[in-house]
mmCIF file of C-alpha atoms in Angstrom:
data_model
loop_
_atom_site.group_PDB
_atom_site.id
_atom_site.type_symbol
_atom_site.label_atom_id
_atom_site.label_comp_id
_atom_site.label_asym_id
_atom_site.label_seq_id
_atom_site.Cartn_x
_atom_site.Cartn_y
_atom_site.Cartn_z
ATOM 1 C CA ALA Z 1 -24.904 -18.005 -31.376
ATOM 2 C CA GLN Z 2 -22.713 -19.184 -28.500
ATOM 3 C CA GLU Z 3 -19.583 -17.692 -30.098
ATOM 4 C CA ILE Z 4 -21.401 -14.371 -30.552
ATOM 5 C CA SER Z 5 -22.496 -14.400 -26.892
ATOM 6 C CA VAL Z 6 -18.941 -15.142 -25.740
ATOM 7 C CA GLY Z 7 -17.605 -12.332 -27.927
ATOM 8 C CA ILE Z 8 -20.158 -9.839 -26.608
ATOM 9 C CA GLU Z 9 -19.374 -10.786 -22.992
ATOM 10 C CA SER Z 10 -15.637 -10.382 -23.659
ATOM 11 C CA LEU Z 11 -16.204 -6.919 -25.124
ATOM 12 C CA ARG Z 12 -18.445 -5.962 -22.185
ATOM 13 C CA GLN Z 13 -15.772 -6.991 -19.685
ATOM 14 C CA MET Z 14 -13.115 -5.002 -21.544
ATOM 15 C CA LEU Z 15 -15.361 -1.920 -21.701
ATOM 16 C CA ASP Z 16 -16.082 -2.150 -17.959
ATOM 17 C CA ALA Z 17 -12.355 -2.435 -17.211
ATOM 18 C CA LEU Z 18 -11.500 0.516 -19.475
ATOM 19 C CA LEU Z 19 -14.180 2.646 -17.811
ATOM 20 C CA ASP Z 20 -12.731 1.744 -14.404
ATOM 21 C CA VAL Z 21 -9.237 2.720 -15.570
ATOM 22 C CA SER Z 22 -10.539 6.005 -17.024
ATOM 23 C CA ASN Z 23 -12.430 6.927 -13.838
ATOM 24 C CA LEU Z 24 -9.473 6.115 -11.601
ATOM 25 C CA ASP Z 25 -7.014 8.057 -13.763
ATOM 26 C CA ALA Z 26 -9.346 11.061 -13.951
ATOM 27 C CA GLY Z 27 -9.682 11.216 -10.178
ATOM 28 C CA GLY Z 28 -13.399 10.512 -10.433
ATOM 29 C CA VAL Z 29 -13.377 7.895 -7.670
ATOM 30 C CA THR Z 30 -13.504 8.874 -4.002
ATOM 31 C CA PRO Z 31 -13.047 6.146 -1.363
ATOM 32 C CA THR Z 32 -15.662 5.763 1.363
ATOM 33 C CA LEU Z 33 -13.749 4.427 4.345
ATOM 34 C CA ARG Z 34 -15.546 2.329 6.923
ATOM 35 C CA GLN Z 35 -15.029 -0.727 9.093
ATOM 36 C CA ILE Z 36 -15.002 -3.992 7.138
ATOM 37 C CA PRO Z 37 -15.094 -7.536 8.570
ATOM 38 C CA LEU Z 38 -12.273 -8.794 6.366
ATOM 39 C CA GLU Z 39 -13.006 -12.528 6.518
ATOM 40 C CA ARG Z 40 -16.609 -11.980 5.377
ATOM 41 C CA LEU Z 41 -15.533 -9.885 2.408
ATOM 42 C CA VAL Z 42 -12.892 -12.423 1.366
ATOM 43 C CA GLU Z 43 -15.243 -15.377 1.817
ATOM 44 C CA GLY Z 44 -17.823 -13.671 -0.389
ATOM 45 C CA VAL Z 45 -15.285 -13.018 -3.154
ATOM 46 C CA CYS Z 46 -13.998 -16.601 -2.997
ATOM 47 C CA ALA Z 47 -17.564 -17.867 -3.399
ATOM 48 C CA GLN Z 48 -17.800 -15.957 -6.694
ATOM 49 C CA PHE Z 49 -14.759 -17.718 -8.175
ATOM 50 C CA ARG Z 50 -15.065 -21.199 -6.683
ATOM 51 C CA SER Z 51 -17.042 -22.651 -9.606
ATOM 52 C CA ALA Z 52 -14.519 -21.276 -12.131
ATOM 53 C CA ALA Z 53 -11.666 -22.791 -10.113
ATOM 54 C CA GLU Z 54 -13.403 -26.161 -9.788
ATOM 55 C CA ALA Z 55 -14.096 -26.192 -13.541
ATOM 56 C CA LYS Z 56 -10.293 -26.228 -14.026
ATOM 57 C CA GLY Z 57 -9.797 -28.873 -11.329
ATOM 58 C CA LEU Z 58 -8.363 -26.309 -8.896
ATOM 59 C CA ARG Z 59 -9.089 -25.837 -5.214
ATOM 60 C CA LEU Z 60 -9.847 -22.383 -3.815
ATOM 61 C CA ASP Z 61 -9.385 -22.108 -0.044
ATOM 62 C CA CYS Z 62 -9.819 -19.300 2.500
ATOM 63 C CA GLU Z 63 -7.807 -19.425 5.721
ATOM 64 C CA TRP Z 64 -7.777 -17.265 8.859
ATOM 65 C CA SER Z 65 -7.362 -17.900 12.569
ATOM 66 C CA GLU Z 66 -9.288 -14.926 13.965
ATOM 67 C CA PRO Z 67 -11.788 -12.287 12.804
ATOM 68 C CA LEU Z 68 -10.117 -9.123 11.527
ATOM 69 C CA THR Z 69 -11.695 -5.722 11.027
ATOM 70 C CA VAL Z 70 -9.981 -3.270 8.686
ATOM 71 C CA ARG Z 71 -10.695 0.296 7.654
ATOM 72 C CA SER Z 72 -11.065 0.690 3.896
ATOM 73 C CA ASP Z 73 -13.541 1.119 1.045
ATOM 74 C CA ALA Z 74 -15.479 -2.143 0.789
ATOM 75 C CA ASP Z 75 -16.290 -1.969 -2.936
ATOM 76 C CA MET Z 76 -12.754 -1.012 -3.942
ATOM 77 C CA LEU Z 77 -11.175 -3.623 -1.693
ATOM 78 C CA ARG Z 78 -13.569 -6.254 -3.054
ATOM 79 C CA ARG Z 79 -12.466 -5.312 -6.588
ATOM 80 C CA VAL Z 80 -8.788 -5.662 -5.689
ATOM 81 C CA VAL Z 81 -9.265 -9.106 -4.129
ATOM 82 C CA SER Z 82 -11.496 -10.195 -7.040
ATOM 83 C CA ASN Z 83 -8.887 -9.190 -9.617
ATOM 84 C CA LEU Z 84 -6.102 -11.004 -7.758
ATOM 85 C CA ILE Z 85 -8.127 -14.223 -7.409
ATOM 86 C CA ASP Z 86 -9.356 -14.018 -11.011
ATOM 87 C CA ASN Z 87 -5.767 -13.622 -12.207
ATOM 88 C CA ALA Z 88 -4.627 -16.568 -10.076
ATOM 89 C CA VAL Z 89 -7.357 -18.850 -11.470
ATOM 90 C CA LYS Z 90 -6.515 -17.887 -15.061
ATOM 91 C CA TYR Z 91 -2.771 -18.546 -14.709
ATOM 92 C CA THR Z 92 -2.892 -21.705 -12.586
ATOM 93 C CA ARG Z 93 -3.067 -25.046 -14.397
ATOM 94 C CA CYS Z 94 -3.003 -27.430 -11.444
ATOM 95 C CA GLY Z 95 -3.048 -27.274 -7.671
ATOM 96 C CA GLY Z 96 -4.980 -24.313 -6.359
ATOM 97 C CA ILE Z 97 -5.285 -20.886 -4.821
ATOM 98 C CA THR Z 98 -5.240 -20.023 -1.120
ATOM 99 C CA VAL Z 99 -6.415 -16.703 0.300
ATOM 100 C CA SER Z 100 -5.093 -16.243 3.846
ATOM 101 C CA LEU Z 101 -5.551 -13.551 6.488
ATOM 102 C CA GLN Z 102 -3.101 -12.872 9.323
ATOM 103 C CA ALA Z 103 -2.956 -10.248 12.045
ATOM 104 C CA ARG Z 104 0.242 -8.245 12.333
ATOM 105 C CA ALA Z 105 1.210 -5.576 14.882
ATOM 106 C CA ASP Z 106 -0.438 -2.682 13.066
ATOM 107 C CA HIS Z 107 -2.039 -4.192 9.972
ATOM 108 C CA ALA Z 108 -3.822 -7.185 8.512
ATOM 109 C CA LEU Z 109 -1.885 -9.200 5.937
ATOM 110 C CA LEU Z 110 -4.035 -10.544 3.098
ATOM 111 C CA THR Z 111 -2.237 -13.029 0.836
ATOM 112 C CA VAL Z 112 -3.421 -14.559 -2.431
ATOM 113 C CA ALA Z 113 -1.128 -17.516 -3.174
ATOM 114 C CA ASP Z 114 -1.315 -19.778 -6.215
ATOM 115 C CA THR Z 115 0.554 -22.754 -7.644
ATOM 116 C CA GLY Z 116 0.618 -21.236 -11.119
ATOM 117 C CA ILE Z 117 3.287 -20.543 -13.708
ATOM 118 C CA GLY Z 118 5.136 -17.971 -11.600
ATOM 119 C CA ILE Z 119 6.738 -14.679 -12.632
ATOM 120 C CA GLY Z 120 10.400 -13.852 -13.072
ATOM 121 C CA ALA Z 121 11.921 -10.985 -11.071
ATOM 122 C CA ALA Z 122 12.427 -8.873 -14.200
ATOM 123 C CA ASP Z 123 8.717 -9.090 -15.062
ATOM 124 C CA GLN Z 124 7.183 -8.510 -11.633
ATOM 125 C CA ARG Z 125 6.859 -4.756 -12.141
ATOM 126 C CA ARG Z 126 5.607 -5.117 -15.733
ATOM 127 C CA ILE Z 127 2.519 -7.143 -14.836
ATOM 128 C CA PHE Z 128 0.955 -4.083 -13.146
ATOM 129 C CA GLU Z 129 1.119 -2.112 -16.405
ATOM 130 C CA ASP Z 130 -1.963 -1.886 -18.616
ATOM 131 C CA LEU Z 131 -2.382 -4.573 -21.308
ATOM 132 C CA GLU Z 132 0.705 -6.520 -20.165
ATOM 133 C CA GLN Z 133 0.150 -10.284 -20.277
ATOM 134 C CA LEU Z 134 3.079 -12.615 -19.734
ATOM 135 C CA GLY Z 135 3.031 -15.947 -21.539
ATOM 136 C CA ASN Z 136 0.103 -14.941 -23.751
ATOM 137 C CA PRO Z 137 1.555 -13.632 -27.030
ATOM 138 C CA GLN Z 138 -1.539 -14.765 -28.941
ATOM 139 C CA ARG Z 139 -3.713 -12.532 -26.700
ATOM 140 C CA ASN Z 140 -5.976 -15.438 -25.801
ATOM 141 C CA ARG Z 141 -9.046 -13.811 -24.212
ATOM 142 C CA ALA Z 142 -9.340 -16.708 -21.772
ATOM 143 C CA PHE Z 143 -6.539 -14.915 -19.896
ATOM 144 C CA GLY Z 144 -8.475 -11.630 -19.786
ATOM 145 C CA HIS Z 145 -7.468 -8.293 -21.303
ATOM 146 C CA GLY Z 146 -4.403 -7.368 -19.264
ATOM 147 C CA LEU Z 147 -6.145 -4.606 -17.292
ATOM 148 C CA GLY Z 148 -6.907 -6.341 -13.978
ATOM 149 C CA LEU Z 149 -3.570 -5.807 -12.238
ATOM 150 C CA GLY Z 150 -3.373 -2.236 -13.541
ATOM 151 C CA ILE Z 151 -6.656 -1.600 -11.726
ATOM 152 C CA VAL Z 152 -5.193 -3.257 -8.611
ATOM 153 C CA ARG Z 153 -2.205 -0.885 -8.794
ATOM 154 C CA ARG Z 154 -4.451 2.181 -9.062
ATOM 155 C CA ILE Z 155 -6.875 1.196 -6.289
ATOM 156 C CA THR Z 156 -4.187 0.158 -3.791
ATOM 157 C CA HIS Z 157 -2.445 3.495 -4.401
ATOM 158 C CA LEU Z 158 -5.723 5.367 -3.879
ATOM 159 C CA LEU Z 159 -6.456 3.485 -0.644
ATOM 160 C CA GLY Z 160 -2.879 3.664 0.650
ATOM 161 C CA ILE Z 161 -2.543 -0.134 0.714
ATOM 162 C CA ALA Z 162 1.006 -1.474 0.427
ATOM 163 C CA HIS Z 163 1.254 -4.460 -1.916
ATOM 164 C CA GLU Z 164 4.090 -6.882 -2.552
ATOM 165 C CA ILE Z 165 4.694 -9.856 -4.797
ATOM 166 C CA GLU Z 166 6.768 -13.003 -4.254
ATOM 167 C CA SER Z 167 7.239 -15.280 -7.233
ATOM 168 C CA ARG Z 168 9.599 -17.174 -9.452
ATOM 169 C CA PRO Z 169 8.982 -19.137 -12.664
ATOM 170 C CA GLY Z 170 7.437 -22.544 -12.045
ATOM 171 C CA ALA Z 171 6.955 -21.941 -8.310
ATOM 172 C CA GLY Z 172 3.684 -20.008 -8.146
ATOM 173 C CA THR Z 173 2.975 -16.468 -6.989
ATOM 174 C CA ARG Z 174 2.052 -14.775 -3.696
ATOM 175 C CA PHE Z 175 0.442 -11.334 -3.683
ATOM 176 C CA HIS Z 176 0.452 -9.589 -0.283
ATOM 177 C CA LEU Z 177 -1.791 -6.685 0.754
ATOM 178 C CA ARG Z 178 -1.145 -4.811 4.005
ATOM 179 C CA LEU Z 179 -4.436 -3.362 5.265
ATOM 180 C CA PRO Z 180 -4.867 -0.923 8.181
ATOM 181 C CA LEU Z 181 -6.591 -2.551 11.134
ATOM 182 C CA SER Z 182 -9.553 -0.756 12.657
ATOM 183 C CA THR Z 183 -8.847 0.571 16.151
ATOM 184 C CA ALA Z 184 -10.918 -0.079 19.256
ATOM 185 C CA ASP Z 185 -11.961 3.593 19.308
ATOM 186 C CA GLU Z 186 -13.251 3.322 15.735
ATOM 187 C CA THR Z 187 -15.220 0.210 16.654
ATOM 188 C CA LEU Z 188 -16.892 1.964 19.586
ATOM 189 C CA ALA Z 189 -17.652 5.031 17.465
ATOM 190 C CA ALA Z 190 -19.204 2.875 14.729
ATOM 191 C CA GLN Z 191 -21.346 1.054 17.252
ATOM 192 C CA ALA Z 192 -22.477 4.327 18.822
ATOM 193 C CA ALA Z 193 -23.385 5.707 15.402
ATOM 194 C CA GLY Z 194 -25.322 2.591 14.545
ATOM 195 C CA THR Z 195 -23.253 1.939 11.440
ATOM 196 C CA GLN Z 196 -22.555 -1.700 12.199
ATOM 197 C CA PRO Z 197 -24.500 -3.981 9.826
ATOM 198 C CA ASP Z 198 -27.386 -5.627 11.649
ATOM 199 C CA ILE Z 199 -28.020 -8.488 9.232
ATOM 200 C CA ALA Z 200 -24.899 -10.539 10.009
ATOM 201 C CA HIS Z 201 -25.727 -14.177 10.823
ATOM 202 C CA ARG Z 202 -29.316 -13.743 9.581
ATOM 203 C CA ARG Z 203 -30.789 -16.362 7.248
ATOM 204 C CA VAL Z 204 -31.843 -14.737 3.982
ATOM 205 C CA LEU Z 205 -33.837 -16.254 1.113
ATOM 206 C CA VAL Z 206 -33.219 -14.734 -2.343
ATOM 207 C CA LEU Z 207 -35.961 -15.399 -4.901
ATOM 208 C CA ASP Z 208 -35.509 -14.426 -8.549
ATOM 209 C CA ASP Z 209 -35.883 -16.090 -11.959
ATOM 210 C CA ASP Z 210 -32.625 -14.581 -13.282
ATOM 211 C CA ASP Z 211 -29.469 -16.572 -12.447
ATOM 212 C CA ALA Z 212 -27.191 -13.513 -12.615
ATOM 213 C CA VAL Z 213 -29.402 -11.462 -10.290
ATOM 214 C CA ARG Z 214 -29.711 -14.355 -7.826
ATOM 215 C CA ASN Z 215 -25.956 -14.921 -7.767
ATOM 216 C CA ALA Z 216 -25.180 -11.206 -7.368
ATOM 217 C CA TYR Z 217 -27.518 -10.811 -4.396
ATOM 218 C CA GLY Z 218 -26.322 -14.108 -2.944
ATOM 219 C CA HIS Z 219 -22.636 -13.151 -3.080
ATOM 220 C CA ALA Z 220 -23.278 -9.651 -1.676
ATOM 221 C CA LEU Z 221 -25.338 -10.941 1.256
ATOM 222 C CA HIS Z 222 -22.847 -13.730 1.916
ATOM 223 C CA SER Z 223 -20.039 -11.167 2.160
ATOM 224 C CA MET Z 224 -22.116 -9.365 4.820
ATOM 225 C CA GLY Z 225 -22.132 -12.497 6.954
ATOM 226 C CA CYS Z 226 -25.596 -13.805 6.068
ATOM 227 C CA GLN Z 227 -26.586 -17.419 5.612
ATOM 228 C CA VAL Z 228 -27.993 -17.258 2.084
ATOM 229 C CA MET Z 229 -30.385 -19.589 0.281
ATOM 230 C CA CYS Z 230 -31.239 -18.913 -3.355
ATOM 231 C CA ALA Z 231 -34.210 -20.215 -5.358
#
């Protein structure tokens, strides 16, 4: 029964990824740009993957020195960061993953760095192609389906986000995203329009008897800056 459940979940994940690829390629996805507190979004995504990282004996850290607000589509950006962290956890055997945020002159630099197997220069373009999986000739499903970075490539192109990769075999990998910072004028306009979320820093209790529902609400509220308790 457990093997059947694992197989069904694997097929569900592949179907979801294929639907995402199909929608993006067909132009059926339109970004909704708004101001996003970047550290809250990243912290929420990290919370989703921390248990998976700890199960492998890996650390998963978030680092930033100041709050950063960017202009992007929150759901799409969350998917990009999720896919990068998920990929890092899958291909890292020891050490850990660090997600860092830094302010630059005209953009925010988001970096997902791991201590994993690393990628040779000749393969760094290939990994963004669909169904490409380096070091997994047996197509072990524990490493996913090879669609995650293809989705990253499509979404970053759609959002106009520049992405770079630094890596070499045996020395880990660093993925960099350059995100447009929100301007002061945009911040004032958002405040005047009342579009700023008003639940940040609130304490929220989530009650549900379904683990998946509880976790989903918990992660979403946490990414909005809430202090979340689940029961």
